[in-house]
C-alpha cells in the first residue's frame, strides 16, 4: 500500500465530487458518502503506517516544464507522513460521524459534507507532498475550505465576518510561504524538500539566504497555526459549526503550520537564528493565549484560545530542537482537542448556549459527555498518565535544555494556566447548581451517533501518549525523529515541575470555582485593570482595527480626496485651458489667418484686374511698350555706369 499512498488523498476528493454533483438526489445520504470515503482512507492509512515501520518511500515524476523550470509531482511516506495520515483520517472520520447528529436538519447539510471532504483531502495531500509546489497547492485549497466552513452560516454577520477574517489574516502568512518557496527554488533549482535540504547542508547556499527563506516559510506556519501576531482569526472561527471547529483545531488547518515547520526542518536546523524565533514566538504565543483563556466565558472560545496556546507549545518544542516532541504533541493534541470540541458541541446541542455561566450541574444530565470531556481536560492539563502529560513533558524537557531558560519557564507557566482554565471550564459547565433552570430542564444526552465518537476519542486521548512514555521505551521517539534523532535523558526536575504546575492549576480552579475559597468577584475587582486587558484580549483586535482596517479606510479616503480634488482638478483645469486655447485659436484662425489669406487674395485679384487692362490685344501697343522699356533700361545703365 505504501507505494500507492497517494490514493488516500484521492478518495475524499472523489467523495467531494460525488456530493457536489448529486447532492439533490442523495439529500442527507451525502453523509454516508463522506463517512465511507474517510473510512476507506483510514483503513489505507493504517496499512501504510504498518508498512512505514519497515521503511520509507518517495516517488517523484515530472509534471510540467516551463522553460528551465521543472515542476514535479510526487509523494513521500516517512514516519512523519504515516503518523499524520492516521491522525487526519481518524479525527476526520469521527467528526463526520458526529456531524450526522449535530448537523441534522441544517439547510446546507450537503454543502457541509462536501467541504469537510475537500478539507480532509487537502490536508492529506499536503502531508503526502514531497515538494513545496504541491504543498502550497494543497495549502491554498485548505485555506479556501476553511473559509467556506467557518462562514457556513453566512447569513449570520459574525460568521461571514469570521470567514473573511480567517481568509485575509492567513493570506499574510501565505505570502511569506510563497516568497520563501520562490527564494529556495531560485537558489536550489528544486522544489523537493530533500533536495533543498541536501544543498543547504552541502553549503551551496549562503547562510543569510537560508535564514531569510526559513523565516519566510515560518511566516506561513504563523498564519495557518495562529501564532502571534496572526492568531486573531482562530477564536473568531468559532462562528462555524462546532464539528467543523473540531476539524480545524485538531487535524487540519492549524496542524498544517506546525507540520510545515517539521517537514522543512532540514532548512530550519541549518539556521539557529530561525529556530530561535520559532521557539520564542511559540513560547510567547503559548503563554499569551493561555492568559486570555482564563477569563473567557464562551466554552468554545476557551477551547479556541487553548488551541492557540497548544500550537505555541508545539512550535516551542520544534524551535527548542526537539522535532520528536513537537510532532508528539501535535498527535496527542489532535485527539484530546477534537474530543473537547465535540464534547462542547454535545453540551451546546443540549442547552442551546455556549455561555458557561448559563450552564452548571450538567454532569447528571450528560454523563457520557461529562466523563469524556473530563478525560480530554486531564489530557490537555497534563495530568499523568493521560496523553498530554507525556508530550508536554517532552517539550518542557527540550526547552529546559535549550540555551534560553526563559522558554522553559514560559512553558511551565502555560502548563499551570492550562490546568486552571480547563478546571474552571469543567466546574462551570458540569458542577454546581444549574444557573439557567429552563436550559437545564430541557438538557439531554446526545444520541449515540454523537457519543460514540466521543468515547473513541476519549480512549485515544487517554492512551495515545503511551508510545512516547518509558513504559513503551519511547517507541514514538524511535519512530518519528529527525536524522539520527537524539537521546534526551529524562529529568526528574522537569517532571516534578510539570506535574506541580498542573496540580497547582487544578487546585486554583477548584479553590476559586469549586469551593469558592477565593471570591471570584473580589479578585476581579482587585485586579480589574488586568482583568479588562485579558477580557479584551490585550486589545490586539482593536489595535488591528485602528491601524490596519481604519488606517486602510483613512488611506482610501485620502487617496479618494487626492483623486477627486487634485488629479481631477488638474485634469479639469487642463481641459478648461484647452477649451480656452481652442476658442482663441478659433478667433485667431477666423480673424487673423483667414483675414491674411483673404487680404492676399484681394490684393492679387486687384493687381490682376489692374494688369489685365494692360493686355489690349494690339501689336503696336506691345511694340511701343517694349521700345520704351529698352530706352529706359539703356538710360539707367548709363546713369549707373557713368
XYZ file of C-alpha atoms in Angstrom:
642
model
C 0.000 0.000 0.000
C 2.854 2.358 0.737
C 3.634 2.522 -2.991
C 0.126 3.811 -3.736
C -0.308 6.045 -0.682
C -1.468 8.928 -2.894
C -4.834 7.125 -3.198
C -5.524 8.072 0.436
C -5.927 11.719 -0.612
C -7.801 10.922 -3.824
C -10.666 9.027 -2.149
C -12.098 12.043 -0.223
C -11.756 14.131 -3.406
C -13.974 11.592 -5.175
C -16.416 11.842 -2.244
C -16.424 15.643 -2.571
C -17.132 15.366 -6.300
C -19.994 12.881 -5.791
C -21.579 15.044 -3.084
C -21.146 18.152 -5.217
C -22.766 16.588 -8.294
C -25.517 14.515 -6.688
C -26.390 16.475 -3.555
C -30.048 16.965 -4.504
C -30.573 13.301 -5.268
C -28.698 11.977 -2.229
C -30.053 14.546 0.274
C -28.885 13.595 3.796
C -27.339 10.381 2.460
C -24.376 12.530 1.427
C -23.099 11.921 4.969
C -22.607 8.241 4.208
C -20.583 9.101 1.114
C -18.181 11.217 3.154
C -18.026 8.716 6.027
C -17.420 5.748 3.709
C -14.663 7.592 1.858
C -12.907 8.612 5.072
C -13.309 5.098 6.487
C -11.535 3.675 3.438
C -8.803 6.327 3.731
C -8.363 5.419 7.405
C -8.005 1.727 6.564
C -5.420 2.511 3.889
C -3.617 4.840 6.320
C -3.356 2.026 8.857
C -1.862 -0.254 6.188
C 0.518 2.497 5.093
C 1.568 3.120 8.694
C 2.330 -0.542 9.252
C 4.471 -0.643 6.103
C 6.220 2.614 7.041
C 7.538 0.867 10.150
C 9.817 -1.080 7.822
C 10.992 1.749 5.582
C 10.103 4.912 3.698
C 9.116 5.615 0.120
C 9.483 8.695 -2.069
C 8.407 8.973 -5.678
C 8.596 11.962 -7.979
C 7.542 12.441 -11.588
C 7.892 15.390 -13.972
C 4.570 17.184 -14.208
C 5.252 20.406 -16.096
C 8.226 22.118 -17.715
C 8.196 25.892 -18.179
C 11.455 26.953 -19.819
C 14.189 25.778 -17.471
C 11.750 25.333 -14.585
C 10.753 21.742 -13.885
C 7.728 21.214 -11.650
C 7.499 17.692 -10.210
C 4.520 15.812 -8.855
C 5.352 13.333 -6.155
C 4.649 11.931 -2.733
C 6.597 10.557 0.164
C 5.730 8.327 3.079
C 8.061 8.551 6.052
C 7.311 8.312 9.794
C 6.041 11.917 9.912
C 3.687 11.323 6.979
C 2.489 7.971 8.365
C 1.579 9.483 11.754
C -0.166 12.475 10.187
C -2.205 10.248 7.858
C -3.526 8.330 10.859
C -4.303 11.468 12.860
C -6.121 13.210 9.997
C -8.227 10.238 8.937
C -9.192 9.242 12.499
C -10.256 12.748 13.539
C -11.986 13.480 10.238
C -13.922 10.207 10.407
C -15.031 10.905 13.995
C -16.086 14.433 13.028
C -18.121 13.211 10.063
C -19.905 10.538 12.097
C -20.611 13.035 14.879
C -21.916 15.572 12.347
C -24.737 13.221 11.297
C -26.433 14.063 14.590
C -25.156 17.597 15.128
C -25.868 18.931 11.619
C -29.175 17.079 11.154
C -31.717 19.372 9.518
C -29.170 22.010 8.508
C -30.193 23.872 5.356
C -26.738 23.354 3.841
C -26.174 19.813 5.074
C -24.767 18.548 1.745
C -22.524 21.571 1.326
C -21.111 20.978 4.807
C -20.144 17.377 3.999
C -18.698 18.396 0.653
C -16.462 20.997 2.318
C -15.356 18.597 5.071
C -14.381 16.006 2.434
C -12.457 18.599 0.407
C -10.826 19.952 3.574
C -9.644 16.492 4.611
C -8.399 15.717 1.096
C -6.371 18.941 1.012
C -4.720 18.154 4.348
C -3.971 14.590 3.280
C -2.495 15.882 0.026
C -0.393 18.363 1.978
C 1.205 15.742 4.228
C 1.832 13.394 1.294
C 3.539 16.047 -0.873
C 7.294 15.670 -1.294
C 7.820 19.170 -2.649
C 6.883 22.754 -1.903
C 4.875 23.210 -5.088
C 2.250 20.612 -4.247
C 2.337 21.519 -0.581
C 1.468 25.133 -1.410
C -1.278 23.993 -3.792
C -2.875 21.836 -1.079
C -2.266 24.649 1.416
C -4.359 27.059 -0.641
C -7.189 24.569 -1.165
C -7.252 24.096 2.585
C -7.416 27.857 3.102
C -10.429 28.069 0.809
C -12.100 25.145 2.582
C -11.587 26.770 5.983
C -13.184 29.976 4.718
C -16.214 28.055 3.449
C -16.508 26.039 6.656
C -16.152 28.976 9.044
C -18.709 31.039 7.103
C -21.055 28.052 6.663
C -23.910 30.028 8.242
C -23.077 33.107 6.182
C -26.486 34.662 6.797
C -25.132 35.474 10.272
C -22.964 38.613 10.057
C -20.475 37.277 12.602
C -19.982 34.058 10.600
C -19.442 35.909 7.328
C -17.010 38.310 9.007
C -15.141 35.444 10.717
C -14.675 33.598 7.427
C -13.330 36.706 5.742
C -11.085 37.481 8.714
C -9.599 33.995 8.644
C -9.039 34.115 4.898
C -7.376 37.543 4.882
C -5.272 37.021 8.022
C -3.861 33.715 6.835
C -3.113 35.289 3.430
C -0.464 37.424 5.150
C 1.431 34.342 6.248
C 0.785 32.631 2.924
C 2.606 35.419 1.106
C 5.647 34.680 3.259
C 5.446 30.967 2.436
C 5.156 31.726 -1.278
C 8.141 34.103 -1.214
C 10.180 31.602 0.793
C 9.346 28.850 -1.682
C 10.368 31.034 -4.624
C 13.601 32.041 -2.892
C 14.532 28.428 -2.163
C 13.779 27.443 -5.755
C 15.887 30.301 -7.152
C 18.916 29.202 -5.130
C 18.484 25.416 -5.320
C 16.588 24.979 -8.635
C 14.326 22.472 -6.895
C 11.012 22.339 -5.056
C 11.712 18.995 -3.371
C 12.245 19.080 0.400
C 15.082 16.554 0.473
C 16.977 18.102 -2.441
C 16.742 21.582 -0.908
C 17.921 20.300 2.491
C 20.856 18.443 0.915
C 22.037 21.522 -0.991
C 21.727 23.690 2.106
C 23.753 21.287 4.246
C 26.309 20.965 1.463
C 26.970 24.690 1.862
C 25.732 25.639 -1.607
C 23.585 28.488 -0.245
C 24.659 31.484 1.785
C 23.676 31.277 5.466
C 21.882 34.623 5.333
C 19.747 33.452 2.406
C 18.830 30.278 4.270
C 17.804 32.275 7.347
C 15.593 34.654 5.375
C 13.990 31.791 3.446
C 13.361 29.823 6.668
C 11.727 32.822 8.343
C 9.519 33.397 5.299
C 8.437 29.755 5.338
C 7.778 30.078 9.067
C 5.524 33.058 8.324
C 3.210 30.613 6.566
C 3.159 28.486 9.704
C 2.464 31.551 11.854
C -0.636 32.328 9.785
C -2.082 28.830 9.496
C -1.223 27.785 13.061
C -2.480 31.071 14.518
C 0.761 32.159 16.164
C 1.161 35.680 17.491
C 0.628 38.179 15.872
C -1.573 36.362 13.292
C -3.591 34.490 15.917
C -6.658 36.734 15.797
C -8.596 34.711 13.211
C -8.802 31.454 15.162
C -11.065 32.477 18.102
C -13.489 34.132 15.667
C -13.597 30.891 13.664
C -15.918 29.568 16.379
C -18.753 31.107 14.360
C -18.736 27.972 12.193
C -20.331 24.612 13.065
C -18.757 23.015 16.153
C -17.721 19.759 14.364
C -16.035 21.927 11.742
C -14.233 23.754 14.544
C -13.013 20.386 15.851
C -11.635 19.546 12.418
C -9.939 22.927 12.002
C -8.487 22.990 15.522
C -7.311 19.403 15.724
C -6.324 17.716 12.483
C -6.346 20.067 9.522
C -5.903 23.838 9.247
C -3.924 24.691 12.365
C -1.933 21.445 12.339
C -0.672 22.364 8.864
C 1.521 25.207 10.130
C 3.277 23.005 12.682
C 3.600 20.241 10.086
C 5.168 22.733 7.650
C 7.954 23.608 10.085
C 8.525 19.907 10.794
C 8.579 18.980 7.100
C 11.010 21.816 6.342
C 13.090 21.032 9.459
C 16.133 20.324 7.285
C 16.100 24.017 6.390
C 15.496 25.274 9.932
C 18.237 23.242 11.627
C 20.744 24.868 9.267
C 19.976 28.287 10.769
C 19.875 28.515 14.578
C 18.630 32.089 14.311
C 15.426 30.966 12.591
C 14.932 28.144 15.117
C 15.298 30.655 17.952
C 12.452 32.742 16.522
C 10.301 29.647 16.093
C 10.840 28.816 19.779
C 10.388 32.391 21.005
C 7.184 33.062 19.079
C 5.874 29.639 20.040
C 6.623 30.120 23.739
C 5.194 33.621 23.809
C 2.045 32.547 21.944
C 1.529 29.646 24.362
C 1.625 31.905 27.424
C -0.167 34.833 25.782
C -3.180 32.782 24.661
C -3.363 30.838 27.939
C -3.803 34.057 29.929
C -6.724 35.093 27.704
C -8.411 31.687 28.056
C -8.599 32.187 31.832
C -11.329 34.843 31.506
C -13.349 33.599 28.519
C -16.924 32.558 29.340
C -17.859 31.092 25.940
C -16.925 27.397 26.143
C -15.787 27.332 22.512
C -13.709 30.484 22.965
C -11.922 28.863 25.915
C -11.044 25.913 23.695
C -10.084 28.216 20.823
C -7.522 30.129 22.879
C -6.395 26.811 24.305
C -5.698 25.666 20.743
C -3.658 28.798 20.035
C -1.703 28.141 23.233
C -1.062 24.468 22.470
C 0.058 25.269 18.940
C 2.544 27.640 20.518
C 3.702 24.726 22.663
C 4.334 22.653 19.539
C 6.319 25.473 17.930
C 8.275 25.839 21.163
C 9.220 22.165 21.008
C 10.326 22.367 17.381
C 12.223 25.620 17.940
C 13.951 24.221 21.031
C 15.400 21.488 18.831
C 13.046 18.623 19.634
C 11.472 17.552 16.373
C 10.018 14.478 18.064
C 8.421 16.405 20.946
C 6.712 18.878 18.612
C 5.161 16.142 16.470
C 4.320 14.016 19.511
C 2.284 16.874 20.980
C 0.703 17.531 17.585
C -0.584 13.947 17.604
C -1.855 13.831 21.193
C -3.380 17.299 20.900
C -5.344 16.249 17.819
C -7.142 13.574 19.810
C -7.878 15.400 23.029
C -8.705 18.726 21.398
C -11.096 17.178 18.870
C -12.673 15.353 21.819
C -13.080 18.604 23.766
C -14.604 20.455 20.819
C -17.035 17.658 20.062
C -17.793 17.482 23.785
C -18.538 21.196 23.833
C -20.765 20.622 20.810
C -22.673 17.982 22.767
C -23.170 20.492 25.591
C -24.285 23.206 23.171
C -26.610 20.728 21.482
C -28.184 20.040 24.883
C -28.579 23.573 26.282
C -28.510 25.686 23.073
C -25.977 28.051 24.577
C -22.222 28.497 24.559
C -22.066 30.620 27.730
C -20.690 28.610 30.630
C -22.396 30.965 33.109
C -25.720 29.686 31.747
C -24.779 26.072 32.458
C -23.917 24.168 35.648
C -24.790 20.736 37.027
C -24.824 19.104 33.594
C -22.826 16.031 34.628
C -26.100 14.458 35.787
C -27.855 15.218 32.514
C -24.944 14.433 30.175
C -22.955 11.620 31.815
C -21.148 10.373 28.696
C -20.311 13.892 27.583
C -19.107 14.721 31.099
C -16.759 11.748 31.520
C -15.281 12.031 28.038
C -14.859 15.811 28.439
C -13.139 15.191 31.777
C -10.680 12.778 30.139
C -9.939 15.362 27.436
C -9.414 18.001 30.118
C -6.998 15.775 32.047
C -5.026 15.137 28.850
C -4.892 18.829 27.970
C -3.973 19.831 31.522
C -1.048 17.397 31.502
C -2.286 15.158 34.289
C -0.429 11.806 34.307
C -0.876 9.264 32.815
C -3.050 10.892 30.156
C -1.566 11.645 26.733
C -0.904 15.362 27.132
C 1.346 14.769 30.123
C 3.881 12.754 28.117
C 4.026 15.105 25.122
C 4.131 18.295 27.226
C 6.877 16.831 29.375
C 8.992 16.234 26.275
C 8.552 19.846 25.160
C 9.415 21.209 28.605
C 12.480 18.958 28.666
C 13.627 20.349 25.298
C 13.045 23.927 26.486
C 14.876 23.218 29.741
C 17.938 22.015 27.840
C 17.883 24.885 25.358
C 20.250 27.866 25.797
C 17.280 30.052 26.784
C 15.868 29.283 30.286
C 13.031 31.774 29.763
C 11.464 29.371 27.256
C 11.227 26.666 29.908
C 9.522 28.937 32.415
C 7.124 30.183 29.744
C 6.158 26.555 29.183
C 5.742 25.906 32.897
C 3.541 28.979 33.386
C 1.449 27.911 30.404
C 1.025 24.419 31.855
C -0.286 25.859 35.131
C -2.686 28.243 33.395
C -3.941 25.468 31.105
C -4.828 23.262 34.067
C -6.529 26.231 35.742
C -8.760 27.372 32.872
C -9.791 23.840 31.944
C -10.689 23.050 35.573
C -12.693 26.269 35.560
C -14.496 25.202 32.365
C -15.369 21.764 33.778
C -16.713 23.171 37.054
C -18.758 25.947 35.419
C -20.245 23.530 32.883
C -20.787 20.300 34.778
C -20.723 21.063 38.522
C -22.648 23.241 40.946
C -26.258 24.254 40.671
C -27.907 24.978 37.307
C -27.705 28.704 36.608
C -30.413 28.555 33.938
C -33.106 26.137 35.084
C -35.010 26.290 31.801
C -31.955 25.187 29.815
C -31.092 22.589 32.445
C -34.548 21.020 32.445
C -34.526 20.623 28.672
C -30.950 19.287 28.520
C -30.463 15.656 27.486
C -27.591 13.423 26.448
C -26.666 13.427 22.773
C -27.632 10.466 20.557
C -25.187 7.546 20.066
C -24.075 8.898 16.693
C -22.511 11.771 18.680
C -21.464 9.996 21.879
C -19.714 7.027 20.235
C -17.100 9.300 18.576
C -16.625 10.953 21.984
C -15.866 7.591 23.599
C -13.425 6.598 20.838
C -11.592 9.932 21.016
C -11.556 9.788 24.840
C -9.849 6.417 24.634
C -7.227 7.828 22.276
C -6.801 10.928 24.470
C -6.094 8.625 27.402
C -3.634 6.209 25.778
C -2.077 7.949 22.745
C 0.733 9.307 24.908
C 1.927 5.866 25.976
C 4.058 5.259 22.830
C 6.193 8.196 23.953
C 6.433 7.062 27.569
C 9.112 4.997 29.328
C 6.569 2.164 29.607
C 6.938 1.530 25.871
C 10.606 2.591 25.754
C 9.787 5.847 23.939
C 8.729 3.952 20.811
C 7.347 7.148 19.271
C 10.732 8.850 19.545
C 12.427 5.879 17.942
C 9.993 6.045 15.010
C 9.450 9.787 14.460
C 12.806 11.522 14.593
C 14.914 13.885 12.548
C 18.120 12.406 11.212
C 19.508 10.070 13.822
C 17.333 11.629 16.492
C 18.659 12.489 19.912
C 18.632 10.716 23.208
C 17.101 13.101 25.745
C 17.767 11.819 29.226
C 14.656 12.186 31.411
C 14.865 14.876 34.061
C 13.231 14.366 37.428
C 13.329 18.116 37.997
C 11.399 18.842 34.799
C 8.839 16.135 35.539
C 8.272 17.381 39.098
C 7.904 20.972 37.904
C 5.465 19.936 35.137
C 3.283 17.880 37.481
C 3.401 20.571 40.161
C 2.328 23.275 37.702
C -0.609 21.146 36.518
C -1.718 20.299 40.058
C -1.442 23.923 41.196
C -3.608 24.958 38.246
C -6.224 22.353 39.107
C -6.196 23.331 42.815
C -6.551 27.013 41.935
C -9.545 26.249 39.714
C -11.190 24.092 42.393
C -10.496 26.677 45.115
C -11.997 29.568 43.157
C -14.864 27.912 41.262
C -15.487 24.746 43.251
C -15.210 25.577 46.935
C -15.138 29.362 46.438
C -12.289 29.717 48.930
C -11.277 32.755 46.908
C -14.048 35.094 45.804
C -14.000 35.433 42.048
C -15.882 38.752 42.236
C -13.432 40.230 44.749
C -10.482 39.028 42.694
C -11.907 40.704 39.592
C -12.491 43.966 41.481
C -8.986 43.901 42.927
C -7.352 43.151 39.592
C -9.827 44.965 37.366
C -7.269 46.662 35.049
C -5.612 43.306 34.356
C -8.998 41.622 34.038
C -10.115 44.169 31.428
C -6.895 43.708 29.466
C -7.402 39.933 29.394
C -11.133 40.190 28.734
C -10.400 42.423 25.748
C -7.660 40.028 24.568
C -4.899 42.582 25.097
C -6.751 44.900 22.687
C -4.955 43.303 19.740
C -8.131 43.249 17.635
C -8.801 46.890 18.481
C -5.222 47.767 17.567
C -5.533 45.996 14.230
C -8.883 47.664 13.647
C -7.429 51.100 14.343
C -4.186 50.679 12.429
C -4.945 48.333 9.565
C -8.700 48.477 8.988
C -9.448 52.105 9.810
C -5.973 53.061 8.633
C -6.720 51.478 5.270
C -10.079 53.249 5.127
C -8.395 56.566 6.011
C -5.748 55.987 3.352
C -8.506 55.230 0.842
C -10.281 58.460 1.795
C -7.052 60.453 1.402
C -6.386 58.854 -1.962
C -10.011 59.490 -2.948
C -9.720 63.161 -1.913
C -6.447 63.490 -3.814
C -8.056 61.840 -6.845
C -11.205 63.987 -6.730
C -9.715 67.362 -5.924
C -6.100 67.203 -7.107
C -5.964 64.792 -10.015
C -9.482 65.507 -11.262
C -8.927 69.239 -10.581
C -5.774 69.294 -12.681
C -7.493 67.325 -15.407
C -10.431 69.732 -15.394
C -8.090 72.757 -15.375
C -6.157 71.387 -18.317
C -9.438 70.709 -20.066
C -10.674 74.277 -19.380
C -7.380 75.757 -20.588
C -7.622 73.585 -23.644
C -11.108 74.885 -24.318
C -9.937 78.497 -23.915
C -7.000 77.917 -26.196
C -9.303 76.272 -28.676
C -11.601 79.315 -28.542
C -8.686 81.757 -29.007
C -7.303 79.582 -31.735
C -10.678 79.748 -33.454
C -10.721 83.539 -33.210
C -7.128 83.802 -34.491
C -7.929 81.453 -37.310
C -11.141 83.269 -38.158
C -9.968 86.857 -37.947
C -6.199 86.795 -38.474
C -5.311 83.820 -40.588
C -8.482 83.983 -42.674
C -8.054 87.795 -42.913
C -4.493 87.493 -44.135
C -5.445 84.812 -46.615
C -8.417 86.818 -47.848
C -6.285 90.033 -47.983
C -3.609 88.424 -50.115
C -6.309 87.067 -52.370
C -7.907 90.516 -52.662
C -4.557 92.183 -53.453
C -3.791 89.542 -56.017
C -7.185 89.990 -57.609
C -6.728 93.801 -57.640
C -3.309 93.524 -59.236
C -4.684 91.057 -61.672
C -7.531 93.382 -62.577
C -5.089 96.272 -63.000
C -2.652 94.247 -65.027
C -5.474 92.870 -67.122
C -6.088 96.388 -68.568
C -2.567 96.398 -69.993
C -3.492 93.487 -72.187
C -5.052 95.453 -75.148
C -4.520 92.868 -77.875
C -2.848 95.388 -80.256
C 0.683 94.582 -81.531
C 1.524 98.230 -81.885
C 0.916 98.858 -78.196
C 3.131 95.958 -77.215
C 5.930 97.208 -79.596
C 5.798 100.729 -78.171
C 5.875 99.342 -74.623
C 8.856 97.139 -75.468
C 10.717 100.042 -77.110
C 10.019 102.312 -74.150
C 11.289 99.631 -71.748
C 14.516 99.267 -73.739
C 15.126 103.001 -73.796
C 14.510 103.315 -70.079
C 16.873 100.431 -69.446
C 19.672 101.996 -71.520
C 19.265 105.278 -69.714
C 19.522 103.568 -66.343
C 22.645 101.681 -67.422
C 24.281 104.892 -68.500
C 23.398 106.618 -65.294
C 24.653 103.807 -63.147
C 27.734 103.219 -65.215
C 28.585 106.925 -65.613
